[in-house]
Tab-separated table of C-alpha atoms and ligand atoms in Angstrom:
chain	number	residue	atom	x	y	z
I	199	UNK	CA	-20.063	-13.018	-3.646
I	200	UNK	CA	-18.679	-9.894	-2.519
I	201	UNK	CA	-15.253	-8.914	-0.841
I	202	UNK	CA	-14.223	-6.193	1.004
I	203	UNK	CA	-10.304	-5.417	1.928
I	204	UNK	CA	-9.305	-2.938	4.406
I	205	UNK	CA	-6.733	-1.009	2.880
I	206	UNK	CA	-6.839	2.731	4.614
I	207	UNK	CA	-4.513	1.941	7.654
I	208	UNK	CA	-1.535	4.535	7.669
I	209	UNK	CA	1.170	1.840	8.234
I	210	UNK	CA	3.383	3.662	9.951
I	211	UNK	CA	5.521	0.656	10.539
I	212	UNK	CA	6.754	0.517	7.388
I	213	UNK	CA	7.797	3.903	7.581
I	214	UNK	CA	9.608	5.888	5.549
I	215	UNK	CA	8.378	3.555	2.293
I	216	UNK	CA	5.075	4.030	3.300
I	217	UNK	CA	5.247	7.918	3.705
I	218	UNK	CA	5.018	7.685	-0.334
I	219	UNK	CA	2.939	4.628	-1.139
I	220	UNK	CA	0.137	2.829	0.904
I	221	UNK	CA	1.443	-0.636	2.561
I	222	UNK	CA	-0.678	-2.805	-0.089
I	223	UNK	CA	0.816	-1.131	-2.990
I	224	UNK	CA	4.210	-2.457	-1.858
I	225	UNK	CA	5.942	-4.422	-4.675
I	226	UNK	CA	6.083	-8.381	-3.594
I	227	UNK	CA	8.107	-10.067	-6.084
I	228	UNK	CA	8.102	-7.205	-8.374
I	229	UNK	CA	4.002	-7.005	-8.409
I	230	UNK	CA	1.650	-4.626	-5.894
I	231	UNK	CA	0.886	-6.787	-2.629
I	232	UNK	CA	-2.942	-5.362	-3.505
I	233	UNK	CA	-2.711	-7.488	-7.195
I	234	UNK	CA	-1.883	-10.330	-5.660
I	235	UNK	CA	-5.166	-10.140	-3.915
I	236	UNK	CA	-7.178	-9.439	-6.143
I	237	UNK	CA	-6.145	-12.019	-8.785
I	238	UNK	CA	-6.672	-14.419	-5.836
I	239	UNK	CA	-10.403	-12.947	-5.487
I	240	UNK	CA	-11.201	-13.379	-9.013
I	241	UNK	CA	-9.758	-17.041	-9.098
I	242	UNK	CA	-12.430	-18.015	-6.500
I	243	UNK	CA	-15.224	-16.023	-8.673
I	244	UNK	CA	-15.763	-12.840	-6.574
I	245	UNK	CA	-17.691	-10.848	-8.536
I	246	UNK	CA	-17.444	-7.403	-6.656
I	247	UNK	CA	-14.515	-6.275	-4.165
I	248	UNK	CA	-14.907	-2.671	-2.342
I	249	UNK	CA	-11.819	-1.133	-1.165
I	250	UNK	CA	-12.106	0.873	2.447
I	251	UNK	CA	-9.678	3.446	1.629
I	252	UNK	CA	-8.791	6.743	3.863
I	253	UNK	CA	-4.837	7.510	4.098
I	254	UNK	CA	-3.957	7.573	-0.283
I	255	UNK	CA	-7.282	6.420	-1.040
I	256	UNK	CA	-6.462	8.476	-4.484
I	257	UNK	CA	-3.067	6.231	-5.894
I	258	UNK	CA	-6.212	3.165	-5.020
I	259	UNK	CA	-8.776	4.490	-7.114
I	260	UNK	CA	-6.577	5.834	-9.685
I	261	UNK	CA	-5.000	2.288	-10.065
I	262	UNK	CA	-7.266	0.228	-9.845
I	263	UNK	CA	-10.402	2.476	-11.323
I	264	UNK	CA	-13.810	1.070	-11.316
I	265	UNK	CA	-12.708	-2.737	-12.499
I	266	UNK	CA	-9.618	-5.005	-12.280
I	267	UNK	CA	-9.240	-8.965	-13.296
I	268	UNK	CA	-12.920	-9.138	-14.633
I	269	UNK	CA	-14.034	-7.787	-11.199
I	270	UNK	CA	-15.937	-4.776	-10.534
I	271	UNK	CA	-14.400	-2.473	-7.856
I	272	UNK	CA	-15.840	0.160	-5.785
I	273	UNK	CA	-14.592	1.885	-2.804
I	274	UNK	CA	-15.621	3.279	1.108
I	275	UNK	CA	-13.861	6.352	1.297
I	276	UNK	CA	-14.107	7.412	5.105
I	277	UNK	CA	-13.715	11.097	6.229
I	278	UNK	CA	-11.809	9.919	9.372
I	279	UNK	CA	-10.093	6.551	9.660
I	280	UNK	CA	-12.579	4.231	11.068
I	281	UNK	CA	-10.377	0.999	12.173
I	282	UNK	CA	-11.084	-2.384	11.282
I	283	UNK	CA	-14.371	-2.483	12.600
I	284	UNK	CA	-15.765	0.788	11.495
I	285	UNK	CA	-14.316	0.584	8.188
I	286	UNK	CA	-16.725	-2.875	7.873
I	287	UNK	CA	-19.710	-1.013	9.213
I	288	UNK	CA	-19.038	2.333	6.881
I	289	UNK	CA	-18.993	0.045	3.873
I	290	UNK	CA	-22.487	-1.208	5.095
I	291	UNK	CA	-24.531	0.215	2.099
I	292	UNK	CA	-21.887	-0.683	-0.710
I	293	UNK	CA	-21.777	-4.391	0.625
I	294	UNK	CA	-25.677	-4.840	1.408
I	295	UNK	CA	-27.686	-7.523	2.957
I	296	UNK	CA	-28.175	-10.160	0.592
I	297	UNK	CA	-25.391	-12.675	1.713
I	298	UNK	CA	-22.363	-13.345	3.394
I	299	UNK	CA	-19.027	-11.417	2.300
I	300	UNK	CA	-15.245	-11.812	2.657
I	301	UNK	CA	-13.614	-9.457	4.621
I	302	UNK	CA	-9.336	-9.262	4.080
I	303	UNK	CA	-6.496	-7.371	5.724
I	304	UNK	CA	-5.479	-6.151	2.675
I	305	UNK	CA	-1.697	-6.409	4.124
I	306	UNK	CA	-1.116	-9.898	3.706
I	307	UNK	CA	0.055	-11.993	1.462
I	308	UNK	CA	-1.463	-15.893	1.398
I	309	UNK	CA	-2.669	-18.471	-0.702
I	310	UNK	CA	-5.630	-19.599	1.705
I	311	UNK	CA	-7.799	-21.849	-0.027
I	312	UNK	CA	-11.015	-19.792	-0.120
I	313	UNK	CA	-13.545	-22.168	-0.956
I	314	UNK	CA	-12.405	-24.402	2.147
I	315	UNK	CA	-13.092	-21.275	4.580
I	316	UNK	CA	-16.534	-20.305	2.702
I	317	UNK	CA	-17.602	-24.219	2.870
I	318	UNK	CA	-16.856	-23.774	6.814
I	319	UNK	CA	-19.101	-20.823	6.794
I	320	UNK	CA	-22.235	-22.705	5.256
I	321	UNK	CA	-21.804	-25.607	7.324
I	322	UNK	CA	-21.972	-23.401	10.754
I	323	UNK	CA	-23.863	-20.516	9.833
I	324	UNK	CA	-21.921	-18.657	12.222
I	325	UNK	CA	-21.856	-14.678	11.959
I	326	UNK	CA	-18.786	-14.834	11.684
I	327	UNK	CA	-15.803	-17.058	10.742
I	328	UNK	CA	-12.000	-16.336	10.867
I	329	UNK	CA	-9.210	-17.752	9.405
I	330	UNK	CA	-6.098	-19.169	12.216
I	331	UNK	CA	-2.659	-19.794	10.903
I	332	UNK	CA	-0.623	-21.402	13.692
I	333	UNK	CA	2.302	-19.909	14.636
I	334	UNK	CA	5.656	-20.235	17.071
I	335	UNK	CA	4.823	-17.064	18.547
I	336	UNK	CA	1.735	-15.517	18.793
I	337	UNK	CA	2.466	-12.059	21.345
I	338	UNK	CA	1.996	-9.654	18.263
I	339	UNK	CA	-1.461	-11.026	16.882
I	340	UNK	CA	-4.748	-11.838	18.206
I	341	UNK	CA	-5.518	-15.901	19.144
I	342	UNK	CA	-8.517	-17.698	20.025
I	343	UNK	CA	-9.413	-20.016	22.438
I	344	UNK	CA	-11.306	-23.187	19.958
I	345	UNK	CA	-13.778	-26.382	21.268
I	346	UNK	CA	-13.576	-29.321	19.083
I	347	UNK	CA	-16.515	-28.611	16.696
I	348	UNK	CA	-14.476	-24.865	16.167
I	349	UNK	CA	-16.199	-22.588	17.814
I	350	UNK	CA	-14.282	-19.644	18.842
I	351	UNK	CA	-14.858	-19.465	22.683
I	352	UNK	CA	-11.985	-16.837	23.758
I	353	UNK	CA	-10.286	-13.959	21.408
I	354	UNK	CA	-7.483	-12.481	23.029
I	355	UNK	CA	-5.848	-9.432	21.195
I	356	UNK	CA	-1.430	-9.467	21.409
I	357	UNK	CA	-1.856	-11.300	25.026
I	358	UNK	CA	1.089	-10.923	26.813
I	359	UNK	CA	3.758	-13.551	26.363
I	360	UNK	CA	2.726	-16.758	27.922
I	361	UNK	CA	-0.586	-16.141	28.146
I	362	UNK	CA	-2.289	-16.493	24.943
I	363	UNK	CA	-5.061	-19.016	24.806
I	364	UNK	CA	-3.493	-20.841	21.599
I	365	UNK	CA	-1.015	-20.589	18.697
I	366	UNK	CA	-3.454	-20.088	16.386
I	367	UNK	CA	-3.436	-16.486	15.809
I	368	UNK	CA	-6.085	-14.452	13.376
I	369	UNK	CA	-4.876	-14.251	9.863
I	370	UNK	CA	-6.963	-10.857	9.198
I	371	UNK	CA	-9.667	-12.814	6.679
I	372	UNK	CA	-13.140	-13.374	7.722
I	373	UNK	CA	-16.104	-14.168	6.336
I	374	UNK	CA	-19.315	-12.118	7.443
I	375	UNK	CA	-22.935	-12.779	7.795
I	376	UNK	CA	-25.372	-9.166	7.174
I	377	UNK	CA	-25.885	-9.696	10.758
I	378	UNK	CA	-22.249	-8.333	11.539
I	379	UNK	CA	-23.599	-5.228	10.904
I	380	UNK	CA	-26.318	-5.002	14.187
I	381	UNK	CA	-22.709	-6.060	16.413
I	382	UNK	CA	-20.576	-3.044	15.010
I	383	UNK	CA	-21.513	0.603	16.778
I	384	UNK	CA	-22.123	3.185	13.560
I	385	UNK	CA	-20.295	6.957	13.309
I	386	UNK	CA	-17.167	5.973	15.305
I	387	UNK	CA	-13.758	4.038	14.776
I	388	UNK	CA	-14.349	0.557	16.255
I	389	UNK	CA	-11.240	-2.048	16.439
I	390	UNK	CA	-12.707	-5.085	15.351
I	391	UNK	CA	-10.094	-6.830	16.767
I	392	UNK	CA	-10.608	-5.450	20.438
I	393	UNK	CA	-14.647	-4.469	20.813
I	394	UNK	CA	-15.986	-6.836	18.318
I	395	UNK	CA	-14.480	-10.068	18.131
I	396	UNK	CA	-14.411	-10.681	22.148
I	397	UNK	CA	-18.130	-10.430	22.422
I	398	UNK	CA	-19.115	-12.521	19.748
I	399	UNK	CA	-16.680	-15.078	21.136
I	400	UNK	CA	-18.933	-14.921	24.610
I	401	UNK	CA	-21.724	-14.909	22.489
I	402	UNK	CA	-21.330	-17.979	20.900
I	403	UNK	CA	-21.832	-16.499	17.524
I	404	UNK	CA	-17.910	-16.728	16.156
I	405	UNK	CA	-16.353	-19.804	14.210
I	406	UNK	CA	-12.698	-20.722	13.370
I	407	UNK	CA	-11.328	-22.525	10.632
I	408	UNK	CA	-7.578	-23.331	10.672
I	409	UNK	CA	-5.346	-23.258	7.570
I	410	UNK	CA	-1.875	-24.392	6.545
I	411	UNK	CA	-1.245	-22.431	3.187
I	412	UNK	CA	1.284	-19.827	2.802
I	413	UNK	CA	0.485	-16.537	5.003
I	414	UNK	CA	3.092	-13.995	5.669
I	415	UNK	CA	1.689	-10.050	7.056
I	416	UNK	CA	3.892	-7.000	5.730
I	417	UNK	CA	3.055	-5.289	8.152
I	418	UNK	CA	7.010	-4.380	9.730
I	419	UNK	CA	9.852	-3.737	7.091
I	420	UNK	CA	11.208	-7.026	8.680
I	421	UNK	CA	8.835	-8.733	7.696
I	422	UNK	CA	8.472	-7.099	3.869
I	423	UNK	CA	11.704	-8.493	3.236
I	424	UNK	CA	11.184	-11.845	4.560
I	425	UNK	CA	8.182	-12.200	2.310
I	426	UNK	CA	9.907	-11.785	-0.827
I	427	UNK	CA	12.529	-13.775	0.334
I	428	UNK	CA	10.461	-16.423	1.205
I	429	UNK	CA	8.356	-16.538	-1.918
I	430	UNK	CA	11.264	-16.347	-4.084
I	431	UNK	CA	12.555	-19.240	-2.679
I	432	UNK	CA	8.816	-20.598	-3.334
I	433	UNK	CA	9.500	-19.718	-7.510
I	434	UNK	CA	10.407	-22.685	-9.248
I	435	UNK	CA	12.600	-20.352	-11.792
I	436	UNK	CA	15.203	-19.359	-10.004
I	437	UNK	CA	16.463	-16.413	-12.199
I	438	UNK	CA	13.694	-14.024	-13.684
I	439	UNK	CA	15.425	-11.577	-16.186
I	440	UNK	CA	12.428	-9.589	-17.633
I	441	UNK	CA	11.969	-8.354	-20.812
I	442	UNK	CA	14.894	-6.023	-22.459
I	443	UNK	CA	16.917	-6.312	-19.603
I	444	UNK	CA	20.480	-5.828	-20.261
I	445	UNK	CA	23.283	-7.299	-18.552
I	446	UNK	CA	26.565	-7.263	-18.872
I	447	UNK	CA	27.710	-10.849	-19.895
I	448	UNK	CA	30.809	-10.527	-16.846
I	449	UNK	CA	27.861	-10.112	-13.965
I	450	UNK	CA	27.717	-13.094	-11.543
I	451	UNK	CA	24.711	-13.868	-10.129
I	452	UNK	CA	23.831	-15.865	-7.427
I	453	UNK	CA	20.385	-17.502	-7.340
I	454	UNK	CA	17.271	-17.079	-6.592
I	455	UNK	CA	17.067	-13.126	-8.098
I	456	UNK	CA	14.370	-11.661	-10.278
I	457	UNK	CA	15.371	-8.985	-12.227
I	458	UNK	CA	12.497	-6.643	-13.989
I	459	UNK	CA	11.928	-5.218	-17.242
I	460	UNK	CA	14.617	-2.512	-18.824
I	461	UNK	CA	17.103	-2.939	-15.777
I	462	UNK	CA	21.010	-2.412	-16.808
I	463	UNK	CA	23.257	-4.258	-14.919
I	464	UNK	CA	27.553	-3.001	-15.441
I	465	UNK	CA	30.173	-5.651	-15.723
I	466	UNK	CA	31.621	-7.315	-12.494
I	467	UNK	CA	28.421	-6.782	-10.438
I	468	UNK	CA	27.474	-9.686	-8.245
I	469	UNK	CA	23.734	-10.390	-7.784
I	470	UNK	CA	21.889	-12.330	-5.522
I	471	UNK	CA	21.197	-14.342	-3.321
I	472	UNK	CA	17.618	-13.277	-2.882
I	473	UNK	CA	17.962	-10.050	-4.575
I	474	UNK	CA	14.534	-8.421	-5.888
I	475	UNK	CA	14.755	-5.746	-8.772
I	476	UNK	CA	12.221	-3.330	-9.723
I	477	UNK	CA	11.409	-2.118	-13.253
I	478	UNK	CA	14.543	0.642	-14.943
I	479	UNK	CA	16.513	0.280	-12.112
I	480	UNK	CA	20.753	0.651	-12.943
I	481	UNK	CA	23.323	-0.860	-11.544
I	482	UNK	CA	27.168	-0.290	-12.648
I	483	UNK	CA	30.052	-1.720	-12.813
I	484	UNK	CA	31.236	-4.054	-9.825
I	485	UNK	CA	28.011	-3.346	-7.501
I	486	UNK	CA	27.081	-5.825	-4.395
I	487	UNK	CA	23.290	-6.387	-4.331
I	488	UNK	CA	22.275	-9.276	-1.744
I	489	UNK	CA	19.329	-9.963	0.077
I	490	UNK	CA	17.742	-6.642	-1.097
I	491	UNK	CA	14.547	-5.644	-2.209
I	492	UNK	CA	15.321	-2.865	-4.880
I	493	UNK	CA	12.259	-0.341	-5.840
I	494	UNK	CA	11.556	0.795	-9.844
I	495	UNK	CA	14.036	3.664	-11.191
I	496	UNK	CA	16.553	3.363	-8.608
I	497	UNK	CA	20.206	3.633	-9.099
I	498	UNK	CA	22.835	2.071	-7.382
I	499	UNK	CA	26.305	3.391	-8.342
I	500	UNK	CA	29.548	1.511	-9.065
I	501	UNK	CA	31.390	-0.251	-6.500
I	502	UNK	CA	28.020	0.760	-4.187
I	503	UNK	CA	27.065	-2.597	-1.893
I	504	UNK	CA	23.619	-3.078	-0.578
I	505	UNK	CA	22.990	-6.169	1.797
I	506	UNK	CA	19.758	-7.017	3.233
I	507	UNK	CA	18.187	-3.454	2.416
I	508	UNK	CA	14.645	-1.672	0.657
I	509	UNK	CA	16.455	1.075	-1.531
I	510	UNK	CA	13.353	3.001	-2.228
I	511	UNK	CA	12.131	4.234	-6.272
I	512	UNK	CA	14.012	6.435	-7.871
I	513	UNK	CA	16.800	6.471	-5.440
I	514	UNK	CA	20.049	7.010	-5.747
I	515	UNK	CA	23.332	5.425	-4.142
I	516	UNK	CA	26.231	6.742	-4.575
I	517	UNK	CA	29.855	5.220	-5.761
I	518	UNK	CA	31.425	3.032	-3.167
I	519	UNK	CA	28.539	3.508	-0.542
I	520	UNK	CA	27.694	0.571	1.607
I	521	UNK	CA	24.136	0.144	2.700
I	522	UNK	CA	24.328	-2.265	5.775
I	523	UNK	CA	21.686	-4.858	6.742
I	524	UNK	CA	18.002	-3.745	7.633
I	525	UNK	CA	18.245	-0.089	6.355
I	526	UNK	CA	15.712	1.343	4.584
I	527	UNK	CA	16.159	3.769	2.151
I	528	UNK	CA	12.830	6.090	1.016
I	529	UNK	CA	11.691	6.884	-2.220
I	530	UNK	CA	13.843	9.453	-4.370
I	531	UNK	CA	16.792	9.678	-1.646
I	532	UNK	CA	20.653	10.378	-2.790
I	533	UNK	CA	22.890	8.625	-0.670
I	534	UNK	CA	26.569	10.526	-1.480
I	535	UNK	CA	29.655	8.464	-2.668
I	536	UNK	CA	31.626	6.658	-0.641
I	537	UNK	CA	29.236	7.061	2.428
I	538	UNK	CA	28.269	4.177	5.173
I	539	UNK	CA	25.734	3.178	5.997
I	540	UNK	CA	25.757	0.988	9.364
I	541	UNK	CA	22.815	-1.351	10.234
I	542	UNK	CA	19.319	-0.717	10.437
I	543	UNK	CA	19.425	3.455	9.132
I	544	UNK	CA	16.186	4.685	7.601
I	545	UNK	CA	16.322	7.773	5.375
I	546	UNK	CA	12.858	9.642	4.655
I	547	UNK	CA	11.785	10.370	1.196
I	548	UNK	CA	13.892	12.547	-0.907
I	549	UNK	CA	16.838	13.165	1.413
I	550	UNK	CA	20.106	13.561	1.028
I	551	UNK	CA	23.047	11.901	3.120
I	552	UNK	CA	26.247	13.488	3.105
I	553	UNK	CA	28.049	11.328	5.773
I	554	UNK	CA	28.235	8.552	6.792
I	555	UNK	CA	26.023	7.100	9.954
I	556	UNK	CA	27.783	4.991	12.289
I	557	UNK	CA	25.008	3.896	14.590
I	558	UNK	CA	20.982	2.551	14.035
I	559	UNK	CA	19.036	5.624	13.199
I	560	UNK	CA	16.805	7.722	11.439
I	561	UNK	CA	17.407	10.345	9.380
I	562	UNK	CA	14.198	12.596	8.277
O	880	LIG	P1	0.477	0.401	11.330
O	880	LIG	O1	0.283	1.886	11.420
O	880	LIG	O2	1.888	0.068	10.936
O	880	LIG	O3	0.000	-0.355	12.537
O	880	LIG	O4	-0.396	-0.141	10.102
O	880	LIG	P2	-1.963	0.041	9.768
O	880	LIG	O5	-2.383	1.462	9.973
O	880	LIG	O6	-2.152	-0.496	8.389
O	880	LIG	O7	-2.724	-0.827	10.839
O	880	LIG	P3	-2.944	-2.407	10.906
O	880	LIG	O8	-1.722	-3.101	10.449
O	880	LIG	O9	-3.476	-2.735	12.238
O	880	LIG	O10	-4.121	-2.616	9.840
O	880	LIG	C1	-4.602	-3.878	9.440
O	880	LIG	C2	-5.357	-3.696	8.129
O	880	LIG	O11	-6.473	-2.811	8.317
O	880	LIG	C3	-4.494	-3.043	7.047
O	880	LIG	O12	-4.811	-3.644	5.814
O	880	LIG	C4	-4.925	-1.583	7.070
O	880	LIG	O13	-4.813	-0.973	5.789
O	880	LIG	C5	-6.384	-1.665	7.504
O	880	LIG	N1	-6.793	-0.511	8.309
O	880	LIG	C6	-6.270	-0.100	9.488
O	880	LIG	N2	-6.925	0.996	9.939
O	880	LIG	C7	-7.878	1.288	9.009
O	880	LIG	C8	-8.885	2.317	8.887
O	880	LIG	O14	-9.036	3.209	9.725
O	880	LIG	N3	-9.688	2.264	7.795
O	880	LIG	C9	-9.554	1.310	6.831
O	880	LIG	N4	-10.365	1.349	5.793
O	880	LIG	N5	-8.622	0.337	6.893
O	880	LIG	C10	-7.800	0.321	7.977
């Protein structure tokens, strides 16, 4: 069976990380959101995935090449970004005719059980089937309306509050019939979400299959940080120290942390809870790292504090600086010593901040 995962959305919510990486290439637990995937893919015995690629459809292909966990890979490269739906029907030739195919969001994380959802498929025969996760509040998603033997009778993209049909919101994984492809206008962007899935609901043609496994989306830096929190709490080790790390035998940490290969750690520092290290990155002596999701090659000074932050690769915090709750700090910025940070600042790729910001803002 094939897969195909849309990966060439801009995600401009993530901004400014994603100014310098795409969304699925975002480090969860240490390891690209995309790997995750995949390894997923070939556990169910996918044989082929194609990635739709537009915005940094070169750091895919140069990644991931033309094969990856014993599967081969090939990618839809579209001139303009088509949206979910036109990204399915450019891919048309690559994925072919001959059976039904998974379709993924490729920004979010889950452990769905596959076989369950492609089981529902063969039993219904439907064109298509989506997966529902149930949540408390469904205003940012699309939900669907579902009769008793699962058919998908209303799809209702981010109703307002109060008025979605159900809690059971799409997950962004489907699988497809060939016959997708006559629904899905050719040449143009189509939403998937908004021109596709509402008709086929009327039509009759659309399935659901509820599932209870973990599923988290990436899609805000909220929620990028929640996901690592949440599946570090999921780890049954609760301190990783990878391979030639070296730490000074005075740091305290406070568990769950996972700590990558080659990272220095100075004496004093405190670590954890839920703090997330990337490959190379320093810390000196007497640093504050909680709650943080720390990129590869970064370098956060002595006496710096970070608490509930995304310090970007390669960046650099300065001594004493204090990087408040929800700020987001892009690839290769210096932050200046002693500077403050106050809650929820973002700071674009390869800045530098020479004072200190008192209020919520961004800095580009
Ligand atoms: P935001 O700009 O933050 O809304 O993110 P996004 O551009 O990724 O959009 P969204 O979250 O709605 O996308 C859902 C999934 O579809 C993601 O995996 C995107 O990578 C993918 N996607 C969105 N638009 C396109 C597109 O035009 N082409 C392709 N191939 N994939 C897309």
């Amino acid at each position: 069976m094939k897969a195909l995962i849309l990966a060439g959305g801009k995600g401009t919510r993530l901004r400014p990380l994603s100014c310098t990486r795409p969304k699925l290439l975002f480090p969860i637990l240490n390891k690209p959101l995309l790997d995750w995937t995949l390894e997923s893919l070939a556990e169910i015995g996918i044989s082929e995935v194609t990635l739709a690629v537009k915005h940094m459809a070169e750091a895919f292909m140069q990644r991931y090449g033309k094969s990856k966990y014993g599967m081969k890979i090939s990618y839809s490269r579209e001139k303009k970004p088509m949206r979910t739906g036109g990204a399915i029907k450019y891919a048309e030739e690559l994925i072919g005719h001959k059976e039904p195919f998974l379709v993924l969001n490729g920004d979010i994380f889950t452990k769905i059980d596959y076989t369950k959802l492609l089981k529902k498929h063969k039993e219904t025969n439907a064109v298509a089937i989506i997966a529902l996760y149930r949540v408390e509040d469904p205003s940012r998603y699309g939900t669907v309306k579902l009769t008793e033997e699962s058919r998908v009778t209303q799809f209702a993209e981010k109703a307002p509050p109060g008025q979605a049909p159900s809690n059971l919101i799409n997950a962004g994984i489907y699988v497809l019939d060939p016959k997708i492809f006559d629904h899905i206008p050719g040449g143009r962007p189509v939403s998937i979400e908004h021109e596709i899935f509402p008709k086929l609901a009327k039509e009759g043609k659309f399935f659901g299959h509820e599932f209870k496994e973990i599923w988290m989306d990436i899609g805000k830096s909220r929620d990028y940080l929640k996901a690592n929190r949440i599946l570090l709490d999921t780890e049954e080790k609760k301190r990783h120290l990878g391979k030639d790390a070296n730490i000074d035998e005075k740091v305290k940490f406070n568990d769950p942390v996972m700590v990558d290969a080659e990272v220095k750690i100075g004496q004093k520092s405190r670590v954890g809870p839920h703090a997330i290290i990337g490959r190379d990155v320093v810390l000196g002596r007497e640093v504050l790292l909680e709650n943080s999701v720390v990129f590869p090659g970064a370098i956060l000074s002595d006496f710096a504090s970070v608490t509930g932050a995304v310090i970007g690769e390669g960046a650099t915090i300065g001594k004493g600086a204090k990087i408040s709750e929800g700020c987001i700090i892009g690839d290769y910025v210096t932050i200046r010593d002693n500077i403050t940070l106050s809650r929820d600042v973002t700071v674009c790729p390869s800045k530098e901040v020479t004072e200190s910001v008192p209020e919520s803002t961004r800095i580009i």
